[in-house]
């Protein structure tokens, strides 16, 4: 067994450990297991050779030979950062779960299990394996929302589950179709890529459309986005953090690897429509966010808007755009969990998510307010913080590819400024609202969760090359397909 | 007649079951406690016979008795699953102690009928075997005669069943009459040699399909199934859902997927249309159920529909069909073990009654969640392999646009099933506990039931991870 499959297995071992230990050790066990997994992924990151573009840490075992299914895992430039991001956010999400009181054991079991499946999605290089992890990640999230969520948790959980399930069934149909179309029948991704020219273009298009439906629901793209706000509003803080931070990236990653990376000829056809939908996402999501008075809903819709940048970056098919899209995924994976966490911090203290309820938090919780403001600025794309780089690069890519259309995306940036500042203003400044008097500032745990995220916002904003160095060679290889 | 020992050994499962039937019959007439000992031996003996069934080499008795019975992959799979479910049902009844001694005789007789039916290569033998399979069923359903619904269930089952048998017999008669042969191979030849009579043959074909379909609840003969499932004692429902379905599904597969395969295009189309209709009907109807057993009944109709769509593929689709059947039967046994377990302490019929099960009994609760998820087809549980393998086979081996559409339809409808399985899971994992779900003090035999459910769940998880080896375990491949 290699390093990567060991890394996949480790959280599962943690799950077993959790079920055996009494509930009072659950939190510390989960924290330790996720932390060790994170350290493992960091080791992976540092031993990753950025100069070669082939799969690294590759492992291939036969699973179901008669159907052409293997256990094929590995990391490359497109996935390495997402792997690290998943384990990193899992540590923080588990850390942020201090408010959970009931069924601790089951709660942390779900999170460790979720971590294993998320890692699996990003390292799988067998389509079947990819699908298994993709589907499997749904169930722990469903349980997390359905059991530890807010008032309408059951509705939100089922909605989330069924929406994504309906999306992923198209993914499954596409995957099976793809395996049927190649000779010999196989689900192994590198083999399929080497055989892709044997598939007629109209079938390539069909598969690309089927895949796109699956990924669009996950991303989510307008008009199949309506599960997201519900899921976010009802999910516990830690669930929201992972949902926004990693699960949405699965959609973007899917587009990157299995649509644009798999069928260049067919993907060119859907690139422009996708680009337009991405623009709609940016603007529509931003307007929806602007209209919210519920903090969590506002952040949820801002996620939709920000994922739109990922889509236009990908659809630009330009070097800078695709790099920007991947960067934006990471950036959003850092800012949006931070936003959900700060909202969670407030909610934990006051049990209100209404902007109008708050006011003058800056005087009551100064440390919190500084971090909150920084997070909001990073999210709205202030230069020098991480959010700016991705948005700039994707818009630049879109401009090179399609011209002035990207102005709409630029409007999204402006709108982001409006809703983020509205939130910051409503919550932090002004007179101290009645419900906010005497609130305690961040606890040590909360600082420990939030500060790493804020530090990363600075690092990503000031020295983006640290991240681009991992992305660039892989994207260059991908973009070559479109020259 | 000179019978070589290998031929006798090849019939070990059937012979062994017959011996058990005789022994159990004898217990009806002994006084004292001796009968309990024999009854408790039965599940163990059945499991031994299951192992024996796996070890018997395929093709051992192809020439015996004019080749009217065959031992091949289909027979081995059927024998093993039948023995497994028979053992489970007998255990259920032993634990609940709700039934008189006759119950065990009837179950084993019916099991024997199933064993013969799945290997039959000849119409008359098949008919007799199916009668042997169904007749004890009519009595078994009526065992809960103290409940009104139970009587209704029994009467419905009997009346529908008799009509269905009549249709089946009529279909057989027409086929035998028009071909002048009772063996499957002879009939297949006759159908292949006279293509002009294809549309005439559609009548017996449809009659047989309808007659057999009744017993597993294919549309349009599905109406009795939910009522009987809810009305019969829970052990008997488990019996119908496992032994009854295995036998008839495999008989259908042998008839239309092996013996008559490729001889009759319209027949294949008829099966697929019926299968899809059944799948859609079962899945849709299950969406609206509040009663656990009704939900299982309708979802079972859906599963049967899915499996039927694989029949026209023949042995090409057998791998997927076996995956599906194994996972479905194991999950069914597990769920009915759970329901039997619950029936000891509360009325387990409504789904709400199962609220908070995961809290009062975590291992059992989680197991039932796994069982339901496997039925729904969450990867990588074993239930998923059936659906996945089925879709792959359908897409690869049916003609191109039709196969793709069919596979797509099968998968999309399967996703709908998540909705109702989740509605049960939601109750199971809910944190508010139903006070009546507190189990009574458990003795060993009662906890045996929960071990069966847990074992089934573990099997589905492990089976899902190893995938193909499960088929080897059941002699498929």
mmCIF file of C-alpha atoms in Angstrom, chain B residues 273-474:
data_model
loop_
_atom_site.group_PDB
_atom_site.id
_atom_site.type_symbol
_atom_site.label_atom_id
_atom_site.label_comp_id
_atom_site.label_asym_id
_atom_site.label_seq_id
_atom_site.Cartn_x
_atom_site.Cartn_y
_atom_site.Cartn_z
ATOM 1 C CA UNK B 273 -41.737 -3.161 -21.241
ATOM 2 C CA UNK B 274 -43.171 -5.062 -18.280
ATOM 3 C CA UNK B 275 -39.939 -4.594 -16.351
ATOM 4 C CA UNK B 276 -39.793 -0.855 -16.868
ATOM 5 C CA UNK B 277 -43.485 -0.449 -16.059
ATOM 6 C CA UNK B 278 -43.054 -2.483 -12.905
ATOM 7 C CA UNK B 279 -39.987 -0.498 -11.896
ATOM 8 C CA UNK B 280 -41.696 2.826 -12.442
ATOM 9 C CA UNK B 281 -44.881 1.716 -10.732
ATOM 10 C CA UNK B 282 -43.168 0.250 -7.693
ATOM 11 C CA UNK B 283 -40.891 3.211 -7.231
ATOM 12 C CA UNK B 284 -43.624 5.773 -7.645
ATOM 13 C CA UNK B 285 -46.051 4.019 -5.342
ATOM 14 C CA UNK B 286 -43.399 3.567 -2.667
ATOM 15 C CA UNK B 287 -43.001 7.333 -2.481
ATOM 16 C CA UNK B 288 -46.333 7.697 -0.744
ATOM 17 C CA UNK B 289 -46.136 4.964 1.867
ATOM 18 C CA UNK B 290 -46.347 5.540 5.585
ATOM 19 C CA UNK B 291 -46.209 1.879 6.501
ATOM 20 C CA UNK B 292 -42.791 0.273 6.556
ATOM 21 C CA UNK B 293 -43.858 -3.070 5.155
ATOM 22 C CA UNK B 294 -45.939 -1.463 2.421
ATOM 23 C CA UNK B 295 -42.932 0.590 1.506
ATOM 24 C CA UNK B 296 -40.805 -2.530 1.331
ATOM 25 C CA UNK B 297 -43.491 -4.205 -0.755
ATOM 26 C CA UNK B 298 -43.625 -1.428 -3.332
ATOM 27 C CA UNK B 299 -39.888 -0.920 -3.405
ATOM 28 C CA UNK B 300 -39.563 -4.683 -3.857
ATOM 29 C CA UNK B 301 -41.837 -4.423 -6.888
ATOM 30 C CA UNK B 302 -39.461 -1.800 -8.213
ATOM 31 C CA UNK B 303 -36.419 -4.008 -7.668
ATOM 32 C CA UNK B 304 -38.093 -6.883 -9.470
ATOM 33 C CA UNK B 305 -38.793 -4.577 -12.402
ATOM 34 C CA UNK B 306 -35.140 -3.601 -12.599
ATOM 35 C CA UNK B 307 -34.003 -7.208 -12.572
ATOM 36 C CA UNK B 308 -36.480 -8.188 -15.270
ATOM 37 C CA UNK B 309 -34.927 -5.709 -17.649
ATOM 38 C CA UNK B 310 -31.732 -7.763 -17.491
ATOM 39 C CA UNK B 311 -33.378 -11.041 -18.514
ATOM 40 C CA UNK B 312 -33.250 -10.577 -22.283
ATOM 41 C CA UNK B 313 -29.471 -10.191 -21.983
ATOM 42 C CA UNK B 314 -29.207 -13.828 -21.004
ATOM 43 C CA UNK B 315 -26.011 -15.066 -19.438
ATOM 44 C CA UNK B 316 -24.274 -11.845 -20.499
ATOM 45 C CA UNK B 317 -26.324 -10.025 -17.914
ATOM 46 C CA UNK B 318 -26.164 -12.802 -15.373
ATOM 47 C CA UNK B 319 -23.286 -11.267 -13.467
ATOM 48 C CA UNK B 320 -25.185 -8.042 -12.907
ATOM 49 C CA UNK B 321 -28.409 -9.903 -12.190
ATOM 50 C CA UNK B 322 -26.644 -12.043 -9.574
ATOM 51 C CA UNK B 323 -25.160 -8.974 -7.941
ATOM 52 C CA UNK B 324 -28.565 -7.433 -7.798
ATOM 53 C CA UNK B 325 -30.300 -10.551 -6.536
ATOM 54 C CA UNK B 326 -27.692 -11.341 -3.878
ATOM 55 C CA UNK B 327 -27.640 -7.813 -2.522
ATOM 56 C CA UNK B 328 -31.410 -7.525 -2.599
ATOM 57 C CA UNK B 329 -31.978 -10.834 -0.830
ATOM 58 C CA UNK B 330 -29.325 -10.252 1.820
ATOM 59 C CA UNK B 331 -30.680 -6.777 2.501
ATOM 60 C CA UNK B 332 -34.216 -8.150 2.653
ATOM 61 C CA UNK B 333 -33.217 -10.841 5.130
ATOM 62 C CA UNK B 334 -31.461 -8.229 7.255
ATOM 63 C CA UNK B 335 -34.383 -5.844 7.228
ATOM 64 C CA UNK B 336 -36.874 -8.548 8.070
ATOM 65 C CA UNK B 337 -34.632 -9.730 10.874
ATOM 66 C CA UNK B 338 -34.808 -6.194 12.167
ATOM 67 C CA UNK B 339 -38.587 -6.032 11.718
ATOM 68 C CA UNK B 340 -39.030 -9.359 13.498
ATOM 69 C CA UNK B 341 -36.806 -8.096 16.261
ATOM 70 C CA UNK B 342 -38.869 -4.927 16.541
ATOM 71 C CA UNK B 343 -42.154 -6.804 16.412
ATOM 72 C CA UNK B 344 -41.271 -8.365 19.747
ATOM 73 C CA UNK B 345 -41.382 -5.045 21.538
ATOM 74 C CA UNK B 346 -43.634 -2.728 19.516
ATOM 75 C CA UNK B 347 -45.921 -2.459 16.542
ATOM 76 C CA UNK B 348 -43.352 -2.043 13.827
ATOM 77 C CA UNK B 349 -45.676 -1.190 10.977
ATOM 78 C CA UNK B 350 -45.578 2.574 10.732
ATOM 79 C CA UNK B 351 -42.308 4.170 9.763
ATOM 80 C CA UNK B 352 -42.577 6.658 12.597
ATOM 81 C CA UNK B 353 -42.484 3.838 15.109
ATOM 82 C CA UNK B 354 -38.823 3.354 14.252
ATOM 83 C CA UNK B 355 -37.874 6.829 15.360
ATOM 84 C CA UNK B 356 -34.554 7.150 17.133
ATOM 85 C CA UNK B 357 -33.610 3.520 16.675
ATOM 86 C CA UNK B 358 -30.001 4.471 16.171
ATOM 87 C CA UNK B 359 -29.917 5.911 19.640
ATOM 88 C CA UNK B 360 -31.537 3.093 21.562
ATOM 89 C CA UNK B 361 -29.525 0.437 19.745
ATOM 90 C CA UNK B 362 -26.661 1.978 17.757
ATOM 91 C CA UNK B 363 -25.223 -1.125 16.095
ATOM 92 C CA UNK B 364 -28.598 -2.338 14.942
ATOM 93 C CA UNK B 365 -29.680 1.155 13.885
ATOM 94 C CA UNK B 366 -26.572 1.742 11.796
ATOM 95 C CA UNK B 367 -26.940 -1.694 10.246
ATOM 96 C CA UNK B 368 -30.488 -1.000 9.154
ATOM 97 C CA UNK B 369 -29.364 2.316 7.671
ATOM 98 C CA UNK B 370 -26.699 0.440 5.722
ATOM 99 C CA UNK B 371 -29.228 -2.144 4.564
ATOM 100 C CA UNK B 372 -31.581 0.547 3.315
ATOM 101 C CA UNK B 373 -28.791 2.468 1.628
ATOM 102 C CA UNK B 374 -27.673 -0.685 -0.104
ATOM 103 C CA UNK B 375 -31.185 -1.220 -1.397
ATOM 104 C CA UNK B 376 -31.236 2.368 -2.580
ATOM 105 C CA UNK B 377 -27.891 1.790 -4.260
ATOM 106 C CA UNK B 378 -25.388 4.056 -2.574
ATOM 107 C CA UNK B 379 -21.895 3.233 -3.788
ATOM 108 C CA UNK B 380 -19.899 1.280 -2.909
ATOM 109 C CA UNK B 381 -22.388 -0.918 -1.057
ATOM 110 C CA UNK B 382 -23.243 -4.203 -2.734
ATOM 111 C CA UNK B 383 -26.659 -2.947 -3.808
ATOM 112 C CA UNK B 384 -24.961 -0.389 -5.977
ATOM 113 C CA UNK B 385 -23.060 -3.052 -7.901
ATOM 114 C CA UNK B 386 -26.305 -4.606 -9.024
ATOM 115 C CA UNK B 387 -27.618 -1.336 -10.396
ATOM 116 C CA UNK B 388 -24.292 -0.303 -11.820
ATOM 117 C CA UNK B 389 -23.502 -3.680 -13.365
ATOM 118 C CA UNK B 390 -27.038 -3.816 -14.725
ATOM 119 C CA UNK B 391 -26.737 -0.412 -16.361
ATOM 120 C CA UNK B 392 -23.339 -1.314 -17.816
ATOM 121 C CA UNK B 393 -24.664 -4.564 -19.296
ATOM 122 C CA UNK B 394 -27.764 -2.907 -20.679
ATOM 123 C CA UNK B 395 -25.716 -0.143 -22.252
ATOM 124 C CA UNK B 396 -23.144 -2.496 -23.731
ATOM 125 C CA UNK B 397 -25.296 -5.272 -25.002
ATOM 126 C CA UNK B 398 -28.671 -3.935 -26.084
ATOM 127 C CA UNK B 399 -28.887 -2.263 -29.503
ATOM 128 C CA UNK B 400 -27.477 1.219 -29.310
ATOM 129 C CA UNK B 401 -30.049 3.943 -28.831
ATOM 130 C CA UNK B 402 -32.525 1.688 -27.013
ATOM 131 C CA UNK B 403 -29.935 0.312 -24.610
ATOM 132 C CA UNK B 404 -28.659 3.750 -23.719
ATOM 133 C CA UNK B 405 -32.135 5.055 -23.084
ATOM 134 C CA UNK B 406 -33.060 2.022 -21.040
ATOM 135 C CA UNK B 407 -29.922 2.237 -18.909
ATOM 136 C CA UNK B 408 -30.535 5.936 -18.367
ATOM 137 C CA UNK B 409 -34.138 5.286 -17.394
ATOM 138 C CA UNK B 410 -33.157 2.492 -15.002
ATOM 139 C CA UNK B 411 -30.638 4.700 -13.242
ATOM 140 C CA UNK B 412 -32.852 7.750 -13.048
ATOM 141 C CA UNK B 413 -35.741 5.788 -11.573
ATOM 142 C CA UNK B 414 -33.346 4.141 -9.129
ATOM 143 C CA UNK B 415 -32.373 7.546 -7.850
ATOM 144 C CA UNK B 416 -35.978 8.294 -7.006
ATOM 145 C CA UNK B 417 -35.869 5.356 -4.633
ATOM 146 C CA UNK B 418 -33.420 7.260 -2.455
ATOM 147 C CA UNK B 419 -36.252 9.548 -1.543
ATOM 148 C CA UNK B 420 -38.314 6.949 0.280
ATOM 149 C CA UNK B 421 -35.423 5.029 1.732
ATOM 150 C CA UNK B 422 -34.178 8.312 3.138
ATOM 151 C CA UNK B 423 -37.559 8.940 4.713
ATOM 152 C CA UNK B 424 -37.075 5.765 6.743
ATOM 153 C CA UNK B 425 -33.447 6.543 7.485
ATOM 154 C CA UNK B 426 -34.483 9.975 8.690
ATOM 155 C CA UNK B 427 -36.668 8.374 11.333
ATOM 156 C CA UNK B 428 -34.023 5.870 12.305
ATOM 157 C CA UNK B 429 -31.355 8.494 12.858
ATOM 158 C CA UNK B 430 -33.667 11.063 14.365
ATOM 159 C CA UNK B 431 -32.500 12.123 17.780
ATOM 160 C CA UNK B 432 -35.951 12.227 19.329
ATOM 161 C CA UNK B 433 -36.630 8.781 20.541
ATOM 162 C CA UNK B 434 -39.905 6.969 20.335
ATOM 163 C CA UNK B 435 -40.485 5.746 23.868
ATOM 164 C CA UNK B 436 -42.029 2.502 22.696
ATOM 165 C CA UNK B 437 -38.906 1.481 20.794
ATOM 166 C CA UNK B 438 -37.188 0.601 24.019
ATOM 167 C CA UNK B 439 -36.500 -3.082 23.584
ATOM 168 C CA UNK B 440 -37.578 -5.496 26.228
ATOM 169 C CA UNK B 441 -35.008 -7.448 28.098
ATOM 170 C CA UNK B 442 -33.148 -9.433 25.502
ATOM 171 C CA UNK B 443 -32.303 -13.056 25.828
ATOM 172 C CA UNK B 444 -29.751 -14.657 23.555
ATOM 173 C CA UNK B 445 -32.199 -15.876 20.954
ATOM 174 C CA UNK B 446 -33.665 -12.401 20.525
ATOM 175 C CA UNK B 447 -30.317 -10.767 20.098
ATOM 176 C CA UNK B 448 -29.672 -13.405 17.435
ATOM 177 C CA UNK B 449 -32.093 -11.463 15.256
ATOM 178 C CA UNK B 450 -30.127 -8.272 15.612
ATOM 179 C CA UNK B 451 -26.947 -10.189 14.829
ATOM 180 C CA UNK B 452 -28.508 -11.362 11.584
ATOM 181 C CA UNK B 453 -29.286 -7.767 10.632
ATOM 182 C CA UNK B 454 -25.804 -6.627 11.593
ATOM 183 C CA UNK B 455 -24.253 -9.532 9.739
ATOM 184 C CA UNK B 456 -26.245 -8.692 6.617
ATOM 185 C CA UNK B 457 -25.065 -5.081 6.797
ATOM 186 C CA UNK B 458 -21.456 -6.113 7.209
ATOM 187 C CA UNK B 459 -21.826 -8.475 4.267
ATOM 188 C CA UNK B 460 -23.144 -5.658 2.084
ATOM 189 C CA UNK B 461 -20.297 -3.333 3.055
ATOM 190 C CA UNK B 462 -17.568 -5.919 2.614
ATOM 191 C CA UNK B 463 -19.237 -7.245 -0.516
ATOM 192 C CA UNK B 464 -19.354 -3.759 -1.925
ATOM 193 C CA UNK B 465 -15.666 -3.282 -1.354
ATOM 194 C CA UNK B 466 -14.529 -6.585 -2.807
ATOM 195 C CA UNK B 467 -17.168 -6.545 -5.545
ATOM 196 C CA UNK B 468 -16.404 -9.422 -7.812
ATOM 197 C CA UNK B 469 -15.345 -11.983 -5.218
ATOM 198 C CA UNK B 470 -18.875 -12.008 -3.845
ATOM 199 C CA UNK B 471 -19.988 -13.510 -7.119
ATOM 200 C CA UNK B 472 -17.302 -16.170 -6.894
ATOM 201 C CA UNK B 473 -18.577 -16.935 -3.423
ATOM 202 C CA UNK B 474 -21.944 -17.753 -4.937
#
